Amino acid sequence: MATARVGACLLVAVMCLSCGAAAAARSPEARMHRHLKRLNKPAVKSIESPDGDIIDCVHISHQPAFDHPFLKNHTIQMRPSYHPEGLYDESKTSSADGEKPMVQLWHQNGRCSPGTVPVRRTKKDDLLRASSFRRYGRKRHTVANPMSVDPAMLNEGGHQHAISYVQGEKYYGAKATINVWDPKIEQPNEFSLSQLWILGGSFGEDLNSIEAGWQVSPDLYGDNNTRLFTYWTSDAYQATGCYNILCSGFVQINSEVAMGASIFPLSGYSGSQYDISILIWKDPKEGHWWMQFGKEYVLGYWPSFLFSYLADSASMIEWGGEVVNSQPDGVHTSTQMGSGHFPEEGFSKASYFKNIQVVDSTNNLKAPRGLGTFTEQSNCYDVQNGNNGDWGSYFYYGGPGRSSNCQ
């Protein structure tokens, strides 16, 4: 009997330990640890940026993209089969103000070696700011639909835009030189960004979108730095896609430029102006959508299988700014778009996009035809198109948000 009682006690103890271990594995702390392990791959080298970021140099075949089941046996494309024709036409890309070279802040403390890719390390605090681990690195919003008859419908979720756009043809890419600023953000859950959108499908639940530009997002990054970013979705931001490389999808090949890292230097009001150049195009041979940063850095690609409509071509291209207006205290946010100044203030005061182009079916870069503009509330954020010999097709955009005319 005594032996039986001892055995029973031992069994209960083992069961309790097992229950405790299972409960610990399900705890928020354990789930956070597992999620961080999925996001942060083993590093060959780590570099601490002056802004507090840690950039991990990860072996190119160990990057987050390869968590995708379709990419398990994927052979990395180390270069696109084709670049768009006319990419280095200096008559289109030169400008009187003398575009200055751009770098990222972490470059001040080191570089990643060939064969590795720089990945901004996700920290515990990043996950704690998110509404859930599952939603971290994802966004909920509608893309500006200039064809809507009711602009109020486009302010769903508090997102507001000031954009130029083209639609009505098949587009195989887009390019722009984007003026870079550090707009002020009123609330941590708001952001301000300037980007280009490659869009396919309708504006319902089937929307495909590839996006790239710069953003200030305290909620995502934990600070007010201006950062290079990308985004993609194949189902209107419901279950697919993410910022940067916070999920499987985008395949990075470049060792120099980190998605989500701080851009340096930035433009100043009535001071020096700094730009970044972004090109996204569809490789006519492989079908992947490639991204290039500046004249030198081909960053990587979104594999064609990620998309339905964009597996063929885009039906609309948009360029411009977007902010979140959470209406703090029931009034319009003072979160700035662009430089925080209206288009009519012009160069060195208002933010701009210049040399905006599309890639046509013959893989040629050309000026967009029938360029339109759209904004939900032009008294808060506005946009004005222009064209000249130095800048090609361009526009100024942005605004301060809340003011005497914007309530």
Short mmCIF file of C-alpha atoms in Angstrom, two decimals:
data_model
loop_
_atom_site.label_atom_id
_atom_site.label_comp_id
_atom_site.label_asym_id
_atom_site.label_seq_id
_atom_site.Cartn_x
_atom_site.Cartn_y
_atom_site.Cartn_z
CA MET A 1 0.00 0.00 0.00
CA ALA A 2 2.79 2.39 0.95
CA THR A 3 4.55 1.64 -2.34
CA ALA A 4 1.33 2.25 -4.26
CA ARG A 5 0.81 5.58 -2.46
CA VAL A 6 4.38 6.65 -3.24
CA GLY A 7 3.87 5.70 -6.90
CA ALA A 8 0.63 7.62 -7.07
CA CYS A 9 2.25 10.69 -5.51
CA LEU A 10 5.13 10.50 -7.97
CA LEU A 11 2.66 10.23 -10.87
CA VAL A 12 0.71 13.24 -9.62
CA ALA A 13 3.98 15.17 -9.21
CA VAL A 14 5.06 14.31 -12.75
CA MET A 15 1.63 15.29 -14.08
CA CYS A 16 1.81 18.60 -12.21
CA LEU A 17 5.27 19.26 -13.62
CA SER A 18 3.99 18.43 -17.12
CA CYS A 19 1.02 20.73 -16.65
CA GLY A 20 3.31 23.45 -15.37
CA ALA A 21 5.65 23.04 -18.32
CA ALA A 22 2.75 23.15 -20.77
CA ALA A 23 1.34 26.25 -19.10
CA ALA A 24 4.77 27.91 -19.21
CA ALA A 25 5.05 27.10 -22.93
CA ARG A 26 1.69 28.80 -23.49
CA SER A 27 2.55 31.86 -21.41
CA PRO A 28 2.80 35.28 -23.12
CA GLU A 29 6.51 35.40 -22.29
CA ALA A 30 7.17 32.03 -23.96
CA ARG A 31 5.09 32.93 -27.02
CA MET A 32 6.98 36.22 -27.32
CA HIS A 33 10.30 34.39 -27.13
CA ARG A 34 9.24 31.99 -29.90
CA HIS A 35 8.03 34.87 -32.09
CA LEU A 36 11.28 36.79 -31.62
CA LYS A 37 13.21 33.63 -32.53
CA ARG A 38 11.20 33.32 -35.76
CA LEU A 39 11.86 36.95 -36.69
CA ASN A 40 15.52 37.19 -35.64
CA LYS A 41 17.64 34.76 -37.57
CA PRO A 42 21.17 33.73 -36.43
CA ALA A 43 23.60 36.51 -37.30
CA VAL A 44 27.06 36.26 -38.82
CA LYS A 45 27.76 39.73 -37.40
CA SER A 46 25.72 42.38 -35.57
CA ILE A 47 26.11 46.16 -35.90
CA GLU A 48 24.74 48.68 -33.40
CA SER A 49 23.40 51.78 -35.12
CA PRO A 50 23.75 55.26 -33.54
CA ASP A 51 19.95 55.36 -33.21
CA GLY A 52 19.89 52.22 -31.02
CA ASP A 53 18.91 49.75 -33.75
CA ILE A 54 20.75 46.45 -34.02
CA ILE A 55 21.40 45.37 -37.61
CA ASP A 56 22.04 41.64 -37.89
CA CYS A 57 24.03 40.42 -40.90
CA VAL A 58 22.18 37.19 -41.74
CA HIS A 59 23.29 34.59 -44.26
CA ILE A 60 21.34 35.22 -47.43
CA SER A 61 19.70 31.77 -47.38
CA HIS A 62 18.60 32.13 -43.72
CA GLN A 63 16.52 35.31 -44.13
CA PRO A 64 12.81 35.38 -43.09
CA ALA A 65 11.59 34.96 -46.70
CA PHE A 66 12.45 31.27 -46.58
CA ASP A 67 9.92 30.55 -43.84
CA HIS A 68 7.37 30.57 -46.69
CA PRO A 69 6.51 26.98 -47.73
CA PHE A 70 6.77 27.90 -51.43
CA LEU A 71 10.31 29.20 -50.89
CA LYS A 72 11.77 26.19 -49.07
CA ASN A 73 13.50 24.95 -52.22
CA HIS A 74 13.59 28.27 -54.03
CA THR A 75 16.78 29.13 -55.91
CA ILE A 76 17.61 32.73 -55.07
CA GLN A 77 17.69 35.01 -58.09
CA MET A 78 20.84 37.06 -57.48
CA ARG A 79 20.04 39.55 -60.25
CA PRO A 80 17.05 40.43 -62.43
CA SER A 81 17.00 39.14 -65.99
CA TYR A 82 16.22 42.62 -67.28
CA HIS A 83 16.28 46.24 -66.13
CA PRO A 84 13.81 48.71 -67.62
CA GLU A 85 15.14 50.55 -70.67
CA GLY A 86 15.99 54.21 -70.15
CA LEU A 87 16.85 53.76 -66.46
CA TYR A 88 20.05 55.79 -66.66
CA ASP A 89 18.89 58.48 -69.06
CA GLU A 90 20.66 61.46 -67.47
CA SER A 91 18.50 63.96 -69.32
CA LYS A 92 15.63 62.70 -67.20
CA THR A 93 17.40 62.17 -63.89
CA SER A 94 19.63 65.25 -63.53
CA SER A 95 18.35 68.23 -61.57
CA ALA A 96 19.46 71.78 -60.94
CA ASP A 97 19.58 71.37 -57.15
CA GLY A 98 22.21 68.61 -57.31
CA GLU A 99 20.81 65.44 -55.75
CA LYS A 100 22.97 64.40 -52.79
CA PRO A 101 23.93 60.80 -52.01
CA MET A 102 21.91 59.00 -49.36
CA VAL A 103 23.11 56.52 -46.73
CA GLN A 104 21.55 54.74 -43.76
CA LEU A 105 22.49 55.67 -40.23
CA TRP A 106 23.86 52.21 -39.27
CA HIS A 107 26.55 52.53 -41.98
CA GLN A 108 28.43 54.82 -39.60
CA ASN A 109 29.33 51.78 -37.46
CA GLY A 110 29.94 49.08 -40.08
CA ARG A 111 28.71 47.11 -43.06
CA CYS A 112 27.53 43.59 -43.79
CA SER A 113 29.73 41.38 -45.94
CA PRO A 114 28.72 39.90 -49.32
CA GLY A 115 26.63 36.75 -48.95
CA THR A 116 24.72 38.23 -46.01
CA VAL A 117 21.73 40.57 -45.82
CA PRO A 118 21.18 43.28 -43.17
CA VAL A 119 18.09 42.64 -41.02
CA ARG A 120 16.88 45.12 -38.40
CA ARG A 121 16.57 43.13 -35.17
CA THR A 122 13.09 42.98 -33.64
CA LYS A 123 13.14 43.66 -29.91
CA LYS A 124 10.79 42.67 -27.12
CA ASP A 125 9.54 46.26 -26.85
CA ASP A 126 8.56 46.20 -30.53
CA LEU A 127 6.22 43.28 -29.92
CA LEU A 128 4.82 44.80 -26.72
CA ARG A 129 3.67 47.89 -28.66
CA ALA A 130 1.70 45.74 -31.13
CA SER A 131 -1.96 44.93 -30.57
CA SER A 132 -0.98 41.24 -30.85
CA PHE A 133 2.02 39.18 -31.95
CA ARG A 134 0.04 38.10 -35.01
CA ARG A 135 -0.64 41.72 -36.03
CA TYR A 136 2.93 42.93 -35.51
CA GLY A 137 4.34 44.29 -38.76
CA ARG A 138 0.93 44.35 -40.44
CA LYS A 139 -1.40 47.25 -41.11
CA ARG A 140 -5.12 47.68 -41.55
CA HIS A 141 -6.22 50.33 -43.99
CA THR A 142 -7.71 51.10 -47.35
CA VAL A 143 -5.68 52.37 -50.28
CA ALA A 144 -6.72 55.71 -51.72
CA ASN A 145 -9.28 54.98 -54.45
CA PRO A 146 -9.57 58.11 -56.59
CA MET A 147 -12.47 56.53 -58.52
CA SER A 148 -14.71 56.54 -55.45
CA VAL A 149 -17.66 58.93 -55.66
CA ASP A 150 -17.63 59.38 -51.89
CA PRO A 151 -14.27 60.62 -50.52
CA ALA A 152 -15.60 60.20 -46.98
CA MET A 153 -15.57 56.43 -47.52
CA LEU A 154 -11.83 56.64 -48.14
CA ASN A 155 -11.15 58.05 -44.69
CA GLU A 156 -12.06 54.67 -43.21
CA GLY A 157 -9.80 53.96 -40.28
CA GLY A 158 -8.60 57.55 -40.27
CA HIS A 159 -6.22 57.23 -43.23
CA GLN A 160 -5.78 60.31 -45.39
CA HIS A 161 -3.83 60.75 -48.60
CA ALA A 162 -2.45 63.33 -51.00
CA ILE A 163 -1.47 61.47 -54.16
CA SER A 164 -0.90 61.56 -57.89
CA TYR A 165 -1.99 58.49 -59.84
CA VAL A 166 -2.46 56.84 -63.21
CA GLN A 167 -4.88 54.10 -64.22
CA GLY A 168 -6.43 52.66 -67.36
CA GLU A 169 -3.39 50.83 -68.80
CA LYS A 170 -1.27 47.82 -67.90
CA TYR A 171 1.72 48.89 -65.81
CA TYR A 172 4.84 46.83 -65.20
CA GLY A 173 6.52 49.07 -62.67
CA ALA A 174 7.05 52.59 -61.41
CA LYS A 175 9.86 54.89 -60.38
CA ALA A 176 10.21 58.14 -58.42
CA THR A 177 12.73 60.33 -56.68
CA ILE A 178 11.26 61.15 -53.27
CA ASN A 179 12.19 64.13 -51.09
CA VAL A 180 12.92 62.91 -47.51
CA TRP A 181 11.74 64.72 -44.34
CA ASP A 182 10.99 64.05 -40.68
CA PRO A 183 7.30 64.93 -40.22
CA LYS A 184 6.02 65.38 -36.66
CA ILE A 185 3.62 62.71 -35.37
CA GLU A 186 1.02 63.69 -32.76
CA GLN A 187 -0.04 60.27 -31.43
CA PRO A 188 2.09 57.08 -31.11
CA ASN A 189 -0.56 55.08 -33.03
CA GLU A 190 -0.37 57.46 -36.01
CA PHE A 191 2.17 57.49 -38.84
CA SER A 192 3.22 59.58 -41.80
CA LEU A 193 4.67 58.11 -44.97
CA SER A 194 5.60 58.95 -48.55
CA GLN A 195 5.63 56.08 -51.01
CA LEU A 196 4.65 54.60 -54.33
CA TRP A 197 1.94 51.95 -54.70
CA ILE A 198 1.84 49.23 -57.38
CA LEU A 199 -1.80 48.08 -57.41
CA GLY A 200 -3.73 45.24 -59.03
CA GLY A 201 -7.29 43.99 -58.66
CA SER A 202 -10.24 45.87 -57.24
CA PHE A 203 -10.35 47.91 -54.05
CA GLY A 204 -12.27 45.12 -52.35
CA GLU A 205 -10.86 42.08 -50.58
CA ASP A 206 -8.80 40.95 -53.59
CA LEU A 207 -6.47 43.96 -53.80
CA ASN A 208 -2.79 43.24 -54.56
CA SER A 209 -0.35 45.95 -53.51
CA ILE A 210 3.42 46.47 -53.49
CA GLU A 211 4.57 49.60 -51.67
CA ALA A 212 7.88 51.31 -50.91
CA GLY A 213 9.10 54.66 -49.62
CA TRP A 214 9.89 56.30 -46.29
CA GLN A 215 7.85 56.48 -43.11
CA VAL A 216 7.79 57.75 -39.53
CA SER A 217 5.90 55.26 -37.34
CA PRO A 218 6.40 55.36 -33.53
CA ASP A 219 4.10 52.36 -33.09
CA LEU A 220 6.12 50.12 -35.42
CA TYR A 221 9.67 51.25 -34.61
CA GLY A 222 9.46 52.85 -31.16
CA ASP A 223 10.85 56.23 -32.27
CA ASN A 224 10.27 59.14 -34.65
CA ASN A 225 13.08 58.33 -37.10
CA THR A 226 12.49 58.48 -40.85
CA ARG A 227 12.96 54.97 -42.21
CA LEU A 228 13.06 53.13 -45.53
CA PHE A 229 10.18 50.69 -45.74
CA THR A 230 8.31 48.31 -48.00
CA TYR A 231 4.92 46.60 -47.72
CA TRP A 232 3.02 44.00 -49.70
CA THR A 233 -0.38 42.30 -49.56
CA SER A 234 -2.35 40.02 -51.87
CA ASP A 235 -5.70 40.25 -50.06
CA ALA A 236 -6.24 43.91 -49.14
CA TYR A 237 -4.22 43.76 -45.89
CA GLN A 238 -6.34 40.98 -44.38
CA ALA A 239 -4.06 37.98 -43.82
CA THR A 240 -1.10 38.31 -46.19
CA GLY A 241 1.92 40.56 -46.30
CA CYS A 242 3.79 42.78 -43.89
CA TYR A 243 6.22 45.66 -43.51
CA ASN A 244 9.79 45.11 -44.62
CA ILE A 245 10.85 41.50 -43.98
CA LEU A 246 8.77 40.89 -40.84
CA CYS A 247 7.17 37.90 -42.56
CA SER A 248 8.09 35.55 -45.37
CA GLY A 249 7.75 36.96 -48.86
CA PHE A 250 10.30 39.55 -49.99
CA VAL A 251 13.65 37.97 -50.91
CA GLN A 252 16.56 40.30 -50.16
CA ILE A 253 19.82 39.94 -52.07
CA ASN A 254 21.60 43.19 -51.14
CA SER A 255 24.11 43.44 -48.28
CA GLU A 256 24.17 47.26 -48.11
CA VAL A 257 20.64 48.50 -47.41
CA ALA A 258 18.43 47.36 -44.51
CA MET A 259 14.64 47.46 -44.70
CA GLY A 260 13.25 49.49 -41.81
CA ALA A 261 16.57 51.22 -41.04
CA SER A 262 16.87 54.99 -40.50
CA ILE A 263 17.62 57.21 -43.49
CA PHE A 264 20.34 59.82 -43.13
CA PRO A 265 20.60 62.76 -43.79
CA LEU A 266 17.18 64.46 -43.99
CA SER A 267 15.89 67.64 -45.62
CA GLY A 268 15.53 70.88 -43.66
CA TYR A 269 13.10 73.75 -44.12
CA SER A 270 14.82 76.37 -46.33
CA GLY A 271 17.95 74.19 -46.05
CA SER A 272 19.65 71.32 -47.85
CA GLN A 273 17.34 68.90 -49.63
CA TYR A 274 17.86 65.13 -49.74
CA ASP A 275 16.11 62.54 -51.89
CA ILE A 276 15.85 58.80 -52.29
CA SER A 277 15.14 57.07 -55.60
CA ILE A 278 12.98 53.94 -55.77
CA LEU A 279 12.22 51.75 -58.77
CA ILE A 280 9.94 48.71 -58.70
CA TRP A 281 9.49 46.68 -61.87
CA LYS A 282 8.33 43.28 -63.09
CA ASP A 283 11.02 41.08 -64.61
CA PRO A 284 9.53 40.03 -67.97
CA LYS A 285 11.34 36.69 -67.88
CA GLU A 286 10.94 35.41 -64.29
CA GLY A 287 7.83 37.41 -63.42
CA HIS A 288 9.18 38.57 -60.04
CA TRP A 289 8.72 42.19 -58.90
CA TRP A 290 12.13 43.73 -58.20
CA MET A 291 13.06 46.77 -56.12
CA GLN A 292 16.02 49.09 -56.65
CA PHE A 293 17.15 51.79 -54.21
CA GLY A 294 19.14 54.63 -55.81
CA LYS A 295 21.28 53.98 -58.85
CA GLU A 296 23.36 51.20 -57.33
CA TYR A 297 21.36 48.97 -55.00
CA VAL A 298 19.08 46.25 -56.33
CA LEU A 299 17.57 45.18 -53.00
CA GLY A 300 15.64 42.05 -53.94
CA TYR A 301 12.27 40.87 -55.18
CA TRP A 302 8.74 39.76 -54.39
CA PRO A 303 8.28 36.30 -56.00
CA SER A 304 5.52 36.22 -58.60
CA PHE A 305 3.59 33.45 -56.80
CA LEU A 306 2.76 35.80 -53.92
CA PHE A 307 0.17 37.59 -56.09
CA SER A 308 -2.89 36.94 -58.23
CA TYR A 309 -3.53 40.13 -60.22
CA LEU A 310 0.06 41.37 -60.00
CA ALA A 311 1.22 38.05 -61.41
CA ASP A 312 0.34 39.71 -64.74
CA SER A 313 0.52 43.49 -64.38
CA ALA A 314 -0.63 46.44 -62.29
CA SER A 315 -3.81 48.36 -63.13
CA MET A 316 -3.02 51.51 -61.13
CA ILE A 317 0.07 53.31 -59.85
CA GLU A 318 -0.05 55.85 -57.04
CA TRP A 319 2.62 58.16 -55.66
CA GLY A 320 2.30 60.41 -52.63
CA GLY A 321 1.72 60.76 -48.92
CA GLU A 322 -0.47 59.07 -46.32
CA VAL A 323 -1.13 59.76 -42.65
CA VAL A 324 -3.25 58.23 -39.92
CA ASN A 325 -5.72 60.68 -38.41
CA SER A 326 -6.87 59.14 -35.13
CA GLN A 327 -8.74 62.39 -34.32
CA PRO A 328 -7.26 62.92 -30.85
CA ASP A 329 -9.83 64.59 -28.57
CA GLY A 330 -12.30 64.57 -31.45
CA VAL A 331 -10.37 67.01 -33.65
CA HIS A 332 -8.14 66.49 -36.67
CA THR A 333 -4.61 65.33 -35.90
CA SER A 334 -1.64 67.68 -36.21
CA THR A 335 0.44 64.83 -37.67
CA GLN A 336 2.31 66.27 -40.64
CA MET A 337 2.51 64.88 -44.16
CA GLY A 338 5.71 65.37 -46.15
CA SER A 339 7.48 68.43 -44.77
CA GLY A 340 4.37 69.56 -42.92
CA HIS A 341 3.91 72.42 -45.40
CA PHE A 342 1.48 72.90 -48.28
CA PRO A 343 2.55 72.42 -51.94
CA GLU A 344 2.35 76.11 -52.85
CA GLU A 345 5.36 76.89 -50.62
CA GLY A 346 7.56 75.17 -53.23
CA PHE A 347 11.14 73.96 -53.21
CA SER A 348 13.02 73.57 -49.88
CA LYS A 349 9.76 74.14 -47.98
CA ALA A 350 7.23 71.65 -49.38
CA SER A 351 8.01 67.98 -50.02
CA TYR A 352 8.02 66.63 -53.58
CA PHE A 353 8.19 63.61 -55.86
CA LYS A 354 10.08 64.16 -59.11
CA ASN A 355 10.97 62.16 -62.22
CA ILE A 356 7.91 59.97 -61.71
CA GLN A 357 7.70 57.30 -64.40
CA VAL A 358 5.97 54.03 -65.23
CA VAL A 359 7.27 50.88 -66.92
CA ASP A 360 5.25 49.94 -70.00
CA SER A 361 4.64 46.58 -71.70
CA THR A 362 7.86 46.92 -73.73
CA ASN A 363 9.89 47.26 -70.50
CA ASN A 364 10.52 50.96 -71.12
CA LEU A 365 10.41 53.72 -68.52
CA LYS A 366 8.20 56.56 -69.68
CA ALA A 367 6.37 59.59 -68.30
CA PRO A 368 2.90 58.73 -66.95
CA ARG A 369 -0.04 59.66 -69.19
CA GLY A 370 -3.18 61.24 -67.76
CA LEU A 371 -1.73 61.92 -64.30
CA GLY A 372 -4.50 62.70 -61.82
CA THR A 373 -4.47 63.94 -58.22
CA PHE A 374 -6.54 63.01 -55.19
CA THR A 375 -6.88 64.04 -51.56
CA GLU A 376 -9.70 63.56 -49.08
CA GLN A 377 -9.29 66.96 -47.37
CA SER A 378 -7.23 69.45 -49.36
CA ASN A 379 -7.49 71.97 -46.50
CA CYS A 380 -5.44 69.52 -44.38
CA TYR A 381 -3.12 67.94 -46.97
CA ASP A 382 -2.90 68.89 -50.63
CA VAL A 383 -1.13 67.94 -53.88
CA GLN A 384 -0.15 69.92 -57.02
CA ASN A 385 1.24 68.39 -60.24
CA GLY A 386 3.83 69.96 -62.53
CA ASN A 387 6.22 69.19 -65.39
CA ASN A 388 9.52 70.66 -66.53
CA GLY A 389 12.74 69.71 -68.29
CA ASP A 390 14.80 69.04 -65.15
CA TRP A 391 12.26 67.19 -63.01
CA GLY A 392 10.05 65.60 -65.66
CA SER A 393 6.63 64.81 -64.17
CA TYR A 394 6.61 65.92 -60.54
CA PHE A 395 4.34 67.12 -57.76
CA TYR A 396 4.52 68.89 -54.44
CA TYR A 397 2.32 67.52 -51.67
CA GLY A 398 1.67 67.49 -47.92
CA GLY A 399 0.46 69.75 -45.16
CA PRO A 400 0.32 70.37 -41.43
CA GLY A 401 -2.90 68.58 -40.56
CA ARG A 402 -4.88 70.45 -37.90
CA SER A 403 -5.06 74.24 -38.46
CA SER A 404 -7.66 77.01 -38.55
CA ASN A 405 -8.83 75.59 -41.89
CA CYS A 406 -8.48 71.93 -40.94
CA GLN A 407 -10.54 70.93 -37.96
#
